[in-house]
Backbone as ProteinMPNN parsed JSONL, in Angstrom:
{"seq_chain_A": "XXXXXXXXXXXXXXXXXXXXXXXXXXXXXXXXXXXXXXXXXXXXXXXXXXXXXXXXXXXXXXXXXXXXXXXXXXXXXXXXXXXXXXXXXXXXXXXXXXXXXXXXXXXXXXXXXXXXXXXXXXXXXXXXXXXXXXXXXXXXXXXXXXXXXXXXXXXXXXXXXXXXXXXXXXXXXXXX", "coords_chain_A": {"N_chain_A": [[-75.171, 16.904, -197.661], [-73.157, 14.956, -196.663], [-72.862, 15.678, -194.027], [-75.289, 15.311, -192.985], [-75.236, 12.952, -193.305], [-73.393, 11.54, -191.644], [-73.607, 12.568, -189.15], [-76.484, 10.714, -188.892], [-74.948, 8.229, -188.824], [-73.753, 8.904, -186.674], [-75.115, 9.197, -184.872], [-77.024, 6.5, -185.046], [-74.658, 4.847, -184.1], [-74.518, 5.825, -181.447], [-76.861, 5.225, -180.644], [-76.755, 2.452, -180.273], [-74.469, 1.735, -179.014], [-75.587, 3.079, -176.185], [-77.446, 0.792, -175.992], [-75.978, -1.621, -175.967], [-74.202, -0.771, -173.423], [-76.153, -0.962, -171.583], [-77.702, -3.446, -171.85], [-75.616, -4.951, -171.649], [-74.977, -4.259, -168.415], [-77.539, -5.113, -168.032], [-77.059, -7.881, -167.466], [-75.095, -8.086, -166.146], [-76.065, -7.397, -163.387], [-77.27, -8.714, -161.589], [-75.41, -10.505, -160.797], [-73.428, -8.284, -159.68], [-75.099, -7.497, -157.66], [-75.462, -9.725, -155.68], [-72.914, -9.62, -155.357], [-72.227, -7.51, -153.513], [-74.09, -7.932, -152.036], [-73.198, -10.596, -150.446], [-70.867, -9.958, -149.588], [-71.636, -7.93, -147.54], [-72.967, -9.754, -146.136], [-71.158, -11.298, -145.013], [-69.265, -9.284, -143.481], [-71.251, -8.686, -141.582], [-70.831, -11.024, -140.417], [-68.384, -11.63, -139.469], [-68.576, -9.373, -137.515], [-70.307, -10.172, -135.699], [-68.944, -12.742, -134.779], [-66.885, -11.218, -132.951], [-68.09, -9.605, -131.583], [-69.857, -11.392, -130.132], [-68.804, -13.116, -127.96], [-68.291, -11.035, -126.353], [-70.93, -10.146, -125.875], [-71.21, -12.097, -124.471], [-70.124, -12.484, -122.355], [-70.912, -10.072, -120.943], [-73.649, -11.255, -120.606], [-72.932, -12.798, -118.192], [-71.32, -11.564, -116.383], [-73.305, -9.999, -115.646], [-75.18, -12.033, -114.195], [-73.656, -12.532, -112.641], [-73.178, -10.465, -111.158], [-75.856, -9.936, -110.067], [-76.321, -12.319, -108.08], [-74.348, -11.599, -106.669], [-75.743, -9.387, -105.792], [-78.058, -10.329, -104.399], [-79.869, -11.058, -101.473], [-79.473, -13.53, -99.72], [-77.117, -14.486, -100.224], [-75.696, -11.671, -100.228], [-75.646, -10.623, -97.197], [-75.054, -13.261, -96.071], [-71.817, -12.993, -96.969], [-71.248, -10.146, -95.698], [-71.546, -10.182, -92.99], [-70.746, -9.273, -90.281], [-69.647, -10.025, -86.74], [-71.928, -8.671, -84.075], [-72.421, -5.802, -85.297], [-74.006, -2.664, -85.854], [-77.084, -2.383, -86.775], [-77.853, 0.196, -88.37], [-75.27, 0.506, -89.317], [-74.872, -2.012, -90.84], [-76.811, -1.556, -92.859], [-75.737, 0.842, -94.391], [-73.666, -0.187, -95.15], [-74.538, -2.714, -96.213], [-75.911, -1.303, -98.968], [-74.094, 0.408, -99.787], [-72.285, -1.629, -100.903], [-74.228, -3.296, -103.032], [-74.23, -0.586, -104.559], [-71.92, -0.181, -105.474], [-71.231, -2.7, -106.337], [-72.999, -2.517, -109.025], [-72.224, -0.202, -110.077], [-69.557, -0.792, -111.046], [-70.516, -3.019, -112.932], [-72.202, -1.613, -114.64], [-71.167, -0.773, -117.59], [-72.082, -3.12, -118.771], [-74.334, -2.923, -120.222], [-74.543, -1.992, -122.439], [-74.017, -3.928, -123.969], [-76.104, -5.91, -123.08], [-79.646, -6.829, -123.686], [-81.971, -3.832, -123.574], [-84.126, -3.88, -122.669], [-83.63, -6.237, -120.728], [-81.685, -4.975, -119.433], [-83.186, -2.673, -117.855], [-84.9, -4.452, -116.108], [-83.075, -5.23, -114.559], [-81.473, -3.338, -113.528], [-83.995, -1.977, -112.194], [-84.01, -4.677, -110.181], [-81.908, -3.888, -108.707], [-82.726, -1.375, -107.748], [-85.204, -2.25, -106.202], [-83.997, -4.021, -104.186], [-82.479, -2.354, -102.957], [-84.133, -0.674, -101.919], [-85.848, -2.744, -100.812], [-84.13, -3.134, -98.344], [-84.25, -0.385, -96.744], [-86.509, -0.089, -96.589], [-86.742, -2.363, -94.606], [-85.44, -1.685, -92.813], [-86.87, 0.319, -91.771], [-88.798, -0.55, -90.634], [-87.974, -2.026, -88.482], [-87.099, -1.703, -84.659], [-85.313, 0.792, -83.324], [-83.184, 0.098, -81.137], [-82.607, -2.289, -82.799], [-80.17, -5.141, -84.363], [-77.613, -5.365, -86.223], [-77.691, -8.455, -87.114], [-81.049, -8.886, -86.484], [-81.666, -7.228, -88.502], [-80.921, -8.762, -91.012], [-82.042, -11.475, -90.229], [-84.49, -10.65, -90.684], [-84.853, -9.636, -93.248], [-84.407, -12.308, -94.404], [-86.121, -13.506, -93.788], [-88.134, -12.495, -94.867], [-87.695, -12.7, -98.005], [-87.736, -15.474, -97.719], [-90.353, -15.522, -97.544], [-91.251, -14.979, -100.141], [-93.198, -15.687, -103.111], [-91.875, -16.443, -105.854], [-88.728, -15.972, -106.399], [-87.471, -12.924, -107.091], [-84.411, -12.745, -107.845], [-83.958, -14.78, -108.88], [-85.545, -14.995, -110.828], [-85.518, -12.793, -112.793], [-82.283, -13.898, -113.085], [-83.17, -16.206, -114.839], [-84.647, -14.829, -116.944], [-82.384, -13.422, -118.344], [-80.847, -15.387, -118.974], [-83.055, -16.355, -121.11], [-82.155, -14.888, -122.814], [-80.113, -15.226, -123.76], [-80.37, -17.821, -124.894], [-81.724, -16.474, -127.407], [-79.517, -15.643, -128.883], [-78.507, -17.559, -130.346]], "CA_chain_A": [[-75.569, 15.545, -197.466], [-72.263, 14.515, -195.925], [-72.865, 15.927, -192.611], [-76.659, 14.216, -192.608], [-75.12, 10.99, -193.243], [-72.536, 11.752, -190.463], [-75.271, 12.915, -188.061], [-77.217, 9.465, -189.251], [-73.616, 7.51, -188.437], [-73.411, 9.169, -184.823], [-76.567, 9.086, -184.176], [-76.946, 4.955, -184.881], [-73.53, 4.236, -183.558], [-74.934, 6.097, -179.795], [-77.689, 4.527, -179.657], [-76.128, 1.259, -180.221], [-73.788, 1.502, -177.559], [-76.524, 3.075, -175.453], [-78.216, -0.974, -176.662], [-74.951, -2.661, -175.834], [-74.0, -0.652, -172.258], [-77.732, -1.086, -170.992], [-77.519, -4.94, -172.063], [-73.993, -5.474, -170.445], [-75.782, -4.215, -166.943], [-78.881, -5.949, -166.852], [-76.457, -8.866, -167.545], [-74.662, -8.227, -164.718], [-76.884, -6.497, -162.363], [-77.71, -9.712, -160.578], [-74.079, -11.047, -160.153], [-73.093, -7.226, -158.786], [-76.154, -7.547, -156.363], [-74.669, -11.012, -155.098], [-71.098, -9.732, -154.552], [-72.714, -7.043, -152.52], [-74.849, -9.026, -150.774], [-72.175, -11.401, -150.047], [-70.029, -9.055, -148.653], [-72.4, -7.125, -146.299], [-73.119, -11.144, -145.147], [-69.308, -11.494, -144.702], [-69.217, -8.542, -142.501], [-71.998, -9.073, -140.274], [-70.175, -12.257, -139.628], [-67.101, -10.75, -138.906], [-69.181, -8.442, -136.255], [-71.104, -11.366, -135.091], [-68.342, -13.184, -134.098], [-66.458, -10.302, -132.82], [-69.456, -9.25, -130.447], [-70.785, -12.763, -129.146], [-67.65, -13.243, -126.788], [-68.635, -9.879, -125.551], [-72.174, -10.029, -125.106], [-71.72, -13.457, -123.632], [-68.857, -12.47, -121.27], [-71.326, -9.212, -120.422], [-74.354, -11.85, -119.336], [-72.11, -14.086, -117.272], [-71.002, -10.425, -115.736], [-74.999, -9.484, -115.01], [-75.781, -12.816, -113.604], [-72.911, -12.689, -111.402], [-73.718, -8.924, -110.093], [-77.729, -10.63, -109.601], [-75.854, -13.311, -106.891], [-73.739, -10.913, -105.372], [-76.763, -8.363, -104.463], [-78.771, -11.538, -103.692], [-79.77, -10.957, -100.082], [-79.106, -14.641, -99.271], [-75.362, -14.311, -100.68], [-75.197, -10.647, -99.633], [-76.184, -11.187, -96.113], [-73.548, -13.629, -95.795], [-70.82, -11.988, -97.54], [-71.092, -8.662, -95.592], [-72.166, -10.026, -92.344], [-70.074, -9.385, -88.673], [-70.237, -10.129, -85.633], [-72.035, -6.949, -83.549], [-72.577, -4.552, -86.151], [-75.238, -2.091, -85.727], [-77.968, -2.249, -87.545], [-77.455, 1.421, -89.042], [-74.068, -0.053, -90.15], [-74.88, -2.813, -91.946], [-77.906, -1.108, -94.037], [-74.96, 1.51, -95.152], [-72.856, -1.582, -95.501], [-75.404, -3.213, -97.604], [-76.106, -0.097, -99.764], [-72.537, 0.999, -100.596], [-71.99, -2.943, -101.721], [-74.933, -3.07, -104.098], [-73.935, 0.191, -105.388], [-70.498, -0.412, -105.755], [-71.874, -3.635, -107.802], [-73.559, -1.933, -109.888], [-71.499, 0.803, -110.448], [-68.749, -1.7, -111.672], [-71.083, -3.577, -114.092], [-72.943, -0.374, -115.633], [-70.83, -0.486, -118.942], [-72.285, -4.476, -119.315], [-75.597, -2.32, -121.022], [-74.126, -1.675, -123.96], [-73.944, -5.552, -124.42], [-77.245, -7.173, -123.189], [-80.794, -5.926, -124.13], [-82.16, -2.99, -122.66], [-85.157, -4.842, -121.417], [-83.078, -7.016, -119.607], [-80.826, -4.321, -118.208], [-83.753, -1.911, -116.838], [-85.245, -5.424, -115.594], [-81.456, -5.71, -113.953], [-81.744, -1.881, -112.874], [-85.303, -2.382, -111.071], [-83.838, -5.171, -109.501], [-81.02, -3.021, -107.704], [-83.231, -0.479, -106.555], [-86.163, -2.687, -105.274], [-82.558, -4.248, -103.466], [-82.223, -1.283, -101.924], [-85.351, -0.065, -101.082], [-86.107, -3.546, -99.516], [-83.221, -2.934, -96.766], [-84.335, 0.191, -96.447], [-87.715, -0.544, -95.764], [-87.054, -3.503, -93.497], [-84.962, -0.861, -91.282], [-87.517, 1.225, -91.103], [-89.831, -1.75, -89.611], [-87.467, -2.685, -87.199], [-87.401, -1.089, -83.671], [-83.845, 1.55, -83.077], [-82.041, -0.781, -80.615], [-82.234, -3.43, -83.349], [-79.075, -4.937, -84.251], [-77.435, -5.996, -87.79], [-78.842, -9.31, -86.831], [-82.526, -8.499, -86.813], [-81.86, -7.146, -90.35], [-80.335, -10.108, -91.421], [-83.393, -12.666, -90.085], [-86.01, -10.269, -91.173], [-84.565, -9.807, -94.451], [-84.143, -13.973, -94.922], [-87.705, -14.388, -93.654], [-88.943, -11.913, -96.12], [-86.789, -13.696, -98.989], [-88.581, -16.826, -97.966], [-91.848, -15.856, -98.124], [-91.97, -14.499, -101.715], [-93.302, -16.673, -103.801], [-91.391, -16.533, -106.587], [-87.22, -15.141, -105.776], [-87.186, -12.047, -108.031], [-83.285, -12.784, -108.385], [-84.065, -16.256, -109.989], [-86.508, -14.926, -112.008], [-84.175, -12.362, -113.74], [-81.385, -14.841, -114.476], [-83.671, -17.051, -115.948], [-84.613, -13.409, -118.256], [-80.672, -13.078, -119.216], [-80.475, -17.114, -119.706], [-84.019, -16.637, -122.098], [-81.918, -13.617, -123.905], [-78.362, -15.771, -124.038], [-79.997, -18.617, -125.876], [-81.888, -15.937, -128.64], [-78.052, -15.635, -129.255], [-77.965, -19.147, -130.53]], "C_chain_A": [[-74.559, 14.789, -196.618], [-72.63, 14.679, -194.236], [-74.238, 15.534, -191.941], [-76.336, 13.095, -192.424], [-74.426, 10.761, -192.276], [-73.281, 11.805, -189.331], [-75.916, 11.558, -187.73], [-76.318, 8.512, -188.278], [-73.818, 7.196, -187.112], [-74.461, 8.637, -184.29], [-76.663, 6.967, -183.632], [-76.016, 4.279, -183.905], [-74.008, 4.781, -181.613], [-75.567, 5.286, -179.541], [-77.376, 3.036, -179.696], [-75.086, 1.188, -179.235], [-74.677, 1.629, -176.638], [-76.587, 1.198, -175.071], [-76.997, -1.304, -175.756], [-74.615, -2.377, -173.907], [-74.99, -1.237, -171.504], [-77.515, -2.861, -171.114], [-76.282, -5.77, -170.988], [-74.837, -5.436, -169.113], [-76.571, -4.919, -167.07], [-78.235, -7.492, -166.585], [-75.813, -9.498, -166.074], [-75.025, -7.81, -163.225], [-76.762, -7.642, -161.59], [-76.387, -10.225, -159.738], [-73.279, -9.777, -159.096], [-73.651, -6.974, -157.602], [-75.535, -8.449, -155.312], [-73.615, -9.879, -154.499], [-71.388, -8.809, -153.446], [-73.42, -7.429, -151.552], [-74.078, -9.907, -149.897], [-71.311, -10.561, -149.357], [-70.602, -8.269, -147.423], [-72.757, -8.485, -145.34], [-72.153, -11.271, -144.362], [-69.249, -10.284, -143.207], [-69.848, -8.374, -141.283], [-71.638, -9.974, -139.466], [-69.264, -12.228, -139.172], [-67.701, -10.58, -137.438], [-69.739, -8.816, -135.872], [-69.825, -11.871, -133.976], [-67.132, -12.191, -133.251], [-67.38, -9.942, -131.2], [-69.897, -10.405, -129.45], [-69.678, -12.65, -127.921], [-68.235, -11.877, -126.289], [-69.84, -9.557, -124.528], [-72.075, -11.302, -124.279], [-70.838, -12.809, -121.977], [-70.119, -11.33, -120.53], [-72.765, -9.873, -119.439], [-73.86, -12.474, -118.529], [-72.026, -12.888, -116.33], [-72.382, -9.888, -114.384], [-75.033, -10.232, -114.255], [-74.793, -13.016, -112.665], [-72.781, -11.599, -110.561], [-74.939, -9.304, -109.453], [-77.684, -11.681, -107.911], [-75.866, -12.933, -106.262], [-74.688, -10.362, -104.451], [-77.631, -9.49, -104.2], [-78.615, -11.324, -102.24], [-79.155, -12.179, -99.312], [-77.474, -14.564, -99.472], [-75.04, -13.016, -99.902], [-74.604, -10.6, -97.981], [-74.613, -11.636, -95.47], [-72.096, -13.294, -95.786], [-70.423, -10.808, -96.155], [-71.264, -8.575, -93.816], [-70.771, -10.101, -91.058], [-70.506, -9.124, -87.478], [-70.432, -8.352, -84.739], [-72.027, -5.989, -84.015], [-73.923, -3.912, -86.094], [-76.134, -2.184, -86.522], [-77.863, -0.971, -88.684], [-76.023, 1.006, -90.077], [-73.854, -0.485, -91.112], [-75.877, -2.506, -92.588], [-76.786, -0.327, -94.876], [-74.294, 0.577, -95.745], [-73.301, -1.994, -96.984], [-75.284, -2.43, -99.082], [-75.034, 0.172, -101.012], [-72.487, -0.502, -101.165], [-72.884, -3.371, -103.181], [-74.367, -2.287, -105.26], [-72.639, 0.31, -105.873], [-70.908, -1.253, -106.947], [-71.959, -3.287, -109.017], [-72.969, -0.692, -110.595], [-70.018, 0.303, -111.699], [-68.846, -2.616, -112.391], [-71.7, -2.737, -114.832], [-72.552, -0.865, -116.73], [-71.61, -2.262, -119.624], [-74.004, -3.954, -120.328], [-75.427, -2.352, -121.639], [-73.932, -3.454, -124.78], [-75.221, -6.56, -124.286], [-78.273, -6.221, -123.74], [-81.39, -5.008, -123.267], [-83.246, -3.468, -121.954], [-84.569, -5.656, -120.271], [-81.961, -6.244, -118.587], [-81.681, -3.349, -117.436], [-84.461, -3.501, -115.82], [-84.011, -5.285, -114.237], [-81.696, -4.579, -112.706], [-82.635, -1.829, -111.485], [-84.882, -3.114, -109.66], [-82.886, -4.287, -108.291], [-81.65, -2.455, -106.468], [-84.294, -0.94, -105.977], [-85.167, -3.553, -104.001], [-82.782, -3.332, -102.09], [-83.413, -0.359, -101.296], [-86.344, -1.395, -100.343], [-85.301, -3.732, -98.348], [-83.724, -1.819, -96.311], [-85.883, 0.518, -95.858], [-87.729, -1.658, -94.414], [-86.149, -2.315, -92.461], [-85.778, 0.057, -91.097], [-88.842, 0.329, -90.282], [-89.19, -2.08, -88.177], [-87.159, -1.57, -85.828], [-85.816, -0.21, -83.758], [-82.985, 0.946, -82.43], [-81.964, -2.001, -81.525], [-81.056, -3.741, -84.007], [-79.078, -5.646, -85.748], [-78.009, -7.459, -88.579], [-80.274, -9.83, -87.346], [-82.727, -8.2, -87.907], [-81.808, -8.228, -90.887], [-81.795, -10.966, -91.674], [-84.422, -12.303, -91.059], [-85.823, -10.198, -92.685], [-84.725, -11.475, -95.187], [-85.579, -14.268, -94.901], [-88.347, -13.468, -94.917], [-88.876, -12.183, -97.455], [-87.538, -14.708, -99.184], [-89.853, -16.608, -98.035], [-91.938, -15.428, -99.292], [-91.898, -15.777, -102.272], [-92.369, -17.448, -105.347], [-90.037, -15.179, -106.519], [-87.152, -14.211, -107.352], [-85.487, -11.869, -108.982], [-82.942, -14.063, -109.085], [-84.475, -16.044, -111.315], [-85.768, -14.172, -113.117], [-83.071, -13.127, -113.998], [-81.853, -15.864, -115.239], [-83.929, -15.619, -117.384], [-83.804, -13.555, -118.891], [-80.756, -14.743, -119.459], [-81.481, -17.496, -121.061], [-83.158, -15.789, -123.434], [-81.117, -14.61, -124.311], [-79.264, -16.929, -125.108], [-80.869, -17.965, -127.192], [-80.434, -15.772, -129.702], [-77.629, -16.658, -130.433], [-78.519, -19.741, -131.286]], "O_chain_A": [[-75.029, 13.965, -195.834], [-72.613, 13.75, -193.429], [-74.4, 15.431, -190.725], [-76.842, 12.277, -191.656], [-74.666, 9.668, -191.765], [-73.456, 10.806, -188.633], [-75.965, 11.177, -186.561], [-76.744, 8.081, -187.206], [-73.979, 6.14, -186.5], [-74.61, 7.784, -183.415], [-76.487, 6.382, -182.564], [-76.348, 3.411, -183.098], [-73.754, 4.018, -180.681], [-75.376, 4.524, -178.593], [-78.016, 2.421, -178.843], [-75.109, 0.131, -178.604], [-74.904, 0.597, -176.006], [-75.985, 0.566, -174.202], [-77.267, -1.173, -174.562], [-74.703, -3.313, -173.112], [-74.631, -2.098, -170.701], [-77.059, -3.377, -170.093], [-76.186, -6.637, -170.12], [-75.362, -6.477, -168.718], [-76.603, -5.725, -166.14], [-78.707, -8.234, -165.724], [-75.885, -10.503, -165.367], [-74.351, -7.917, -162.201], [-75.922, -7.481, -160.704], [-76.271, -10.338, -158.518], [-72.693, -10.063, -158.052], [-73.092, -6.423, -156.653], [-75.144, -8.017, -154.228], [-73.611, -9.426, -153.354], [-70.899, -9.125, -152.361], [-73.28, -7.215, -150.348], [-74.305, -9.947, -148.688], [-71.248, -10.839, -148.16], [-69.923, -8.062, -146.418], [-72.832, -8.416, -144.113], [-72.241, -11.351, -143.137], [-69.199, -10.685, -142.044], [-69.335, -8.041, -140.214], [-71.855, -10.025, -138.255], [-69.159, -12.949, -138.18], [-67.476, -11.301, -136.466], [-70.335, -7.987, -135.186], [-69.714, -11.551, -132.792], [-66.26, -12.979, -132.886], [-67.066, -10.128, -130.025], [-70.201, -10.292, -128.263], [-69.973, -11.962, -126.944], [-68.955, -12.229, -125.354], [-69.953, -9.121, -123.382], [-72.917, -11.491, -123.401], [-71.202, -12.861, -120.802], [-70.38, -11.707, -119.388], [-73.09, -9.52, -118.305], [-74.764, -12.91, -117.815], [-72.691, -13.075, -115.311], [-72.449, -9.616, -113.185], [-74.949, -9.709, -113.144], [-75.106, -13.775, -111.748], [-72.351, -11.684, -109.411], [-75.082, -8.997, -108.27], [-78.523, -11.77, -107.014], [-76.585, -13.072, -105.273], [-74.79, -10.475, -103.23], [-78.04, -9.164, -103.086], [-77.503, -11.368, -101.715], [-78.402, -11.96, -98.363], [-76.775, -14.626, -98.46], [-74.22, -13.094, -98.988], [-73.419, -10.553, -97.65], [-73.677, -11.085, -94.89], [-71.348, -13.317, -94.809], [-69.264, -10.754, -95.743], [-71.194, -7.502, -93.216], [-69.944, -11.012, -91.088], [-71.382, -8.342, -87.108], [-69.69, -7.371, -84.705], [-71.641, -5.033, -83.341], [-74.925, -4.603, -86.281], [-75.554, -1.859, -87.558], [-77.796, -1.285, -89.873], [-75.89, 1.208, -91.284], [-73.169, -0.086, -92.053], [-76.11, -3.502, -93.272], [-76.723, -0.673, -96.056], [-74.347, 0.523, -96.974], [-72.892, -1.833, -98.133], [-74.703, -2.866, -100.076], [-75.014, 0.177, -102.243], [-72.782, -0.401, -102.356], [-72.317, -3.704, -104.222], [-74.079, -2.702, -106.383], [-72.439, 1.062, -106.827], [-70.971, -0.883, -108.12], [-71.219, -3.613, -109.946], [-73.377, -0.334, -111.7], [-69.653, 0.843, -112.743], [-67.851, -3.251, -112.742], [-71.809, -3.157, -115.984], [-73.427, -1.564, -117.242], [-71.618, -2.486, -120.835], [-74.606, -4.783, -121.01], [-76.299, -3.007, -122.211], [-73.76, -3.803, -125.948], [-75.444, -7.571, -124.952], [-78.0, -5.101, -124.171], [-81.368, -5.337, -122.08], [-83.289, -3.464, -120.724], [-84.992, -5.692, -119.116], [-81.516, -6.605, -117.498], [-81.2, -3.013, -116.354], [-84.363, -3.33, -114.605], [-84.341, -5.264, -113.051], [-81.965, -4.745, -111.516], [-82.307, -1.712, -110.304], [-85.105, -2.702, -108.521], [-83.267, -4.137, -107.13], [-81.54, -2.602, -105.251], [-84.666, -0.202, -105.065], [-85.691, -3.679, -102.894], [-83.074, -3.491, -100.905], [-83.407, 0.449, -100.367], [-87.283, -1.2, -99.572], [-85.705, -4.42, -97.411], [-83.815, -1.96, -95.091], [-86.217, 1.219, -94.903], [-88.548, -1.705, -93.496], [-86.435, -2.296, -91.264], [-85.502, 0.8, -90.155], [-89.625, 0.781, -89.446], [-89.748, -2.315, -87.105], [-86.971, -0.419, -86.224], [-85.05, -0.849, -84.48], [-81.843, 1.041, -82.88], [-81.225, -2.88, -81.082], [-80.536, -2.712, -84.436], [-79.999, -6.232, -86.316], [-78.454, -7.69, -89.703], [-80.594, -10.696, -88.16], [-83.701, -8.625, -88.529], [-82.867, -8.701, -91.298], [-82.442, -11.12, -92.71], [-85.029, -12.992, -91.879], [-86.692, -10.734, -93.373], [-85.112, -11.679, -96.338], [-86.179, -15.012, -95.676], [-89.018, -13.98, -95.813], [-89.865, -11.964, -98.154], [-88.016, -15.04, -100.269], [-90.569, -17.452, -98.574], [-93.115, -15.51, -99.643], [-91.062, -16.669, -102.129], [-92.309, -18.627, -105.694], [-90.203, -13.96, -106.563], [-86.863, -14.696, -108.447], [-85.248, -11.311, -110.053], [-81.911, -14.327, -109.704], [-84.126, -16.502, -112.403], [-85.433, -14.713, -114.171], [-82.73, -13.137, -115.181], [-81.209, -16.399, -116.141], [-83.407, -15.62, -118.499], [-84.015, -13.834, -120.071], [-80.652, -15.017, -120.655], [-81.214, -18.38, -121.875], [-83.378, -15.945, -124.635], [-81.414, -15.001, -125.439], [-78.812, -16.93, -126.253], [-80.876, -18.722, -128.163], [-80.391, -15.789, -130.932], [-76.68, -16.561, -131.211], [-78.206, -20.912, -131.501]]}, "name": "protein", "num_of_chains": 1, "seq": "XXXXXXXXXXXXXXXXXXXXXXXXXXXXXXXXXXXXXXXXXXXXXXXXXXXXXXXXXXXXXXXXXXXXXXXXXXXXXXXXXXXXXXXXXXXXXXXXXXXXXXXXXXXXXXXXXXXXXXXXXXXXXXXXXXXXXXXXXXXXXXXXXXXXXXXXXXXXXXXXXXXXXXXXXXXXXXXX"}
């Protein structure tokens, strides 16, 4: 009978702690949820502010690569007196791609929509010099690129290099 009533003892005394552990938690379940919660908040905010200076510094970066290859800016930039036509398309080319070569890593900072947007822009860049020299006659001179390029600039209706930094200026204030 001793070792029934012992048995009985254990038995009660388990499941009463069982009772008591189980009770403690649901007690505190909610406040342990919090501190976790609170802390994964904390950290995002950390890595919020941590990141913004980055991504901001990386659109300021974009929209100032978008200028440079800007034919109207380029143009100017790149332009001397008596240069062959052949010249200044390589000219052009290598400057773009240089650009672009020296903003690449700014991807990893804006949205990828807005960096193949960015991308596109490059190579329709470069495959509109390279189309306008294939319009223009063989004695034509760096010149003739130049004009025909500006007049072709002005007739689009809407400047494809406006239109993308308004894109990165729609992304910068989701930021905000």
């Amino acid at each position: 009978m001793n070792i029934a009533h012992f048995l009985t003892q254990a038995a009660i005394m388990g499941l009463g702690g069982i009772i008591a552990v189980t009770v403690a938690y649901l007690l505190v379940k909610g406040d342990i949820q919090h501190y976790f919660r609170f802390k994964s908040l904390e950290r995002q905010k950390e890595e919020r502010a941590t990141l913004l200076p980055l991504r901001l510094q990386a659109y300021e970066r974009v929209i100032i690569f978008i200028e440079r290859i800007n034919p109207a800016n380029l143009l100017v930039r790149l332009h001397q007196s008596g240069i062959a036509l052949s010249a200044l398309q390589a000219l052009i080319i290598n400057e773009v791609n240089a650009e672009y070569q020296h903003n690449i890593t700014q991807q990893l900072y804006i949205s990828a929509a807005s960096w193949d947007v960015v991308r596109k822009l490059k190579d329709d860049t470069i495959a509109m010099i390279n189309n306008t020299v294939e319009g223009l006659p063989p004695e034509a001179s760096g010149i003739d690129l130049s004009r025909k390029i500006l007049l072709h600039m002005s007739s689009i209706e809407q400047n494809p290099y406006q239109l993308t930094i308004d894109l990165l200026k729609q992304d910068i204030h989701i930021l905000f």
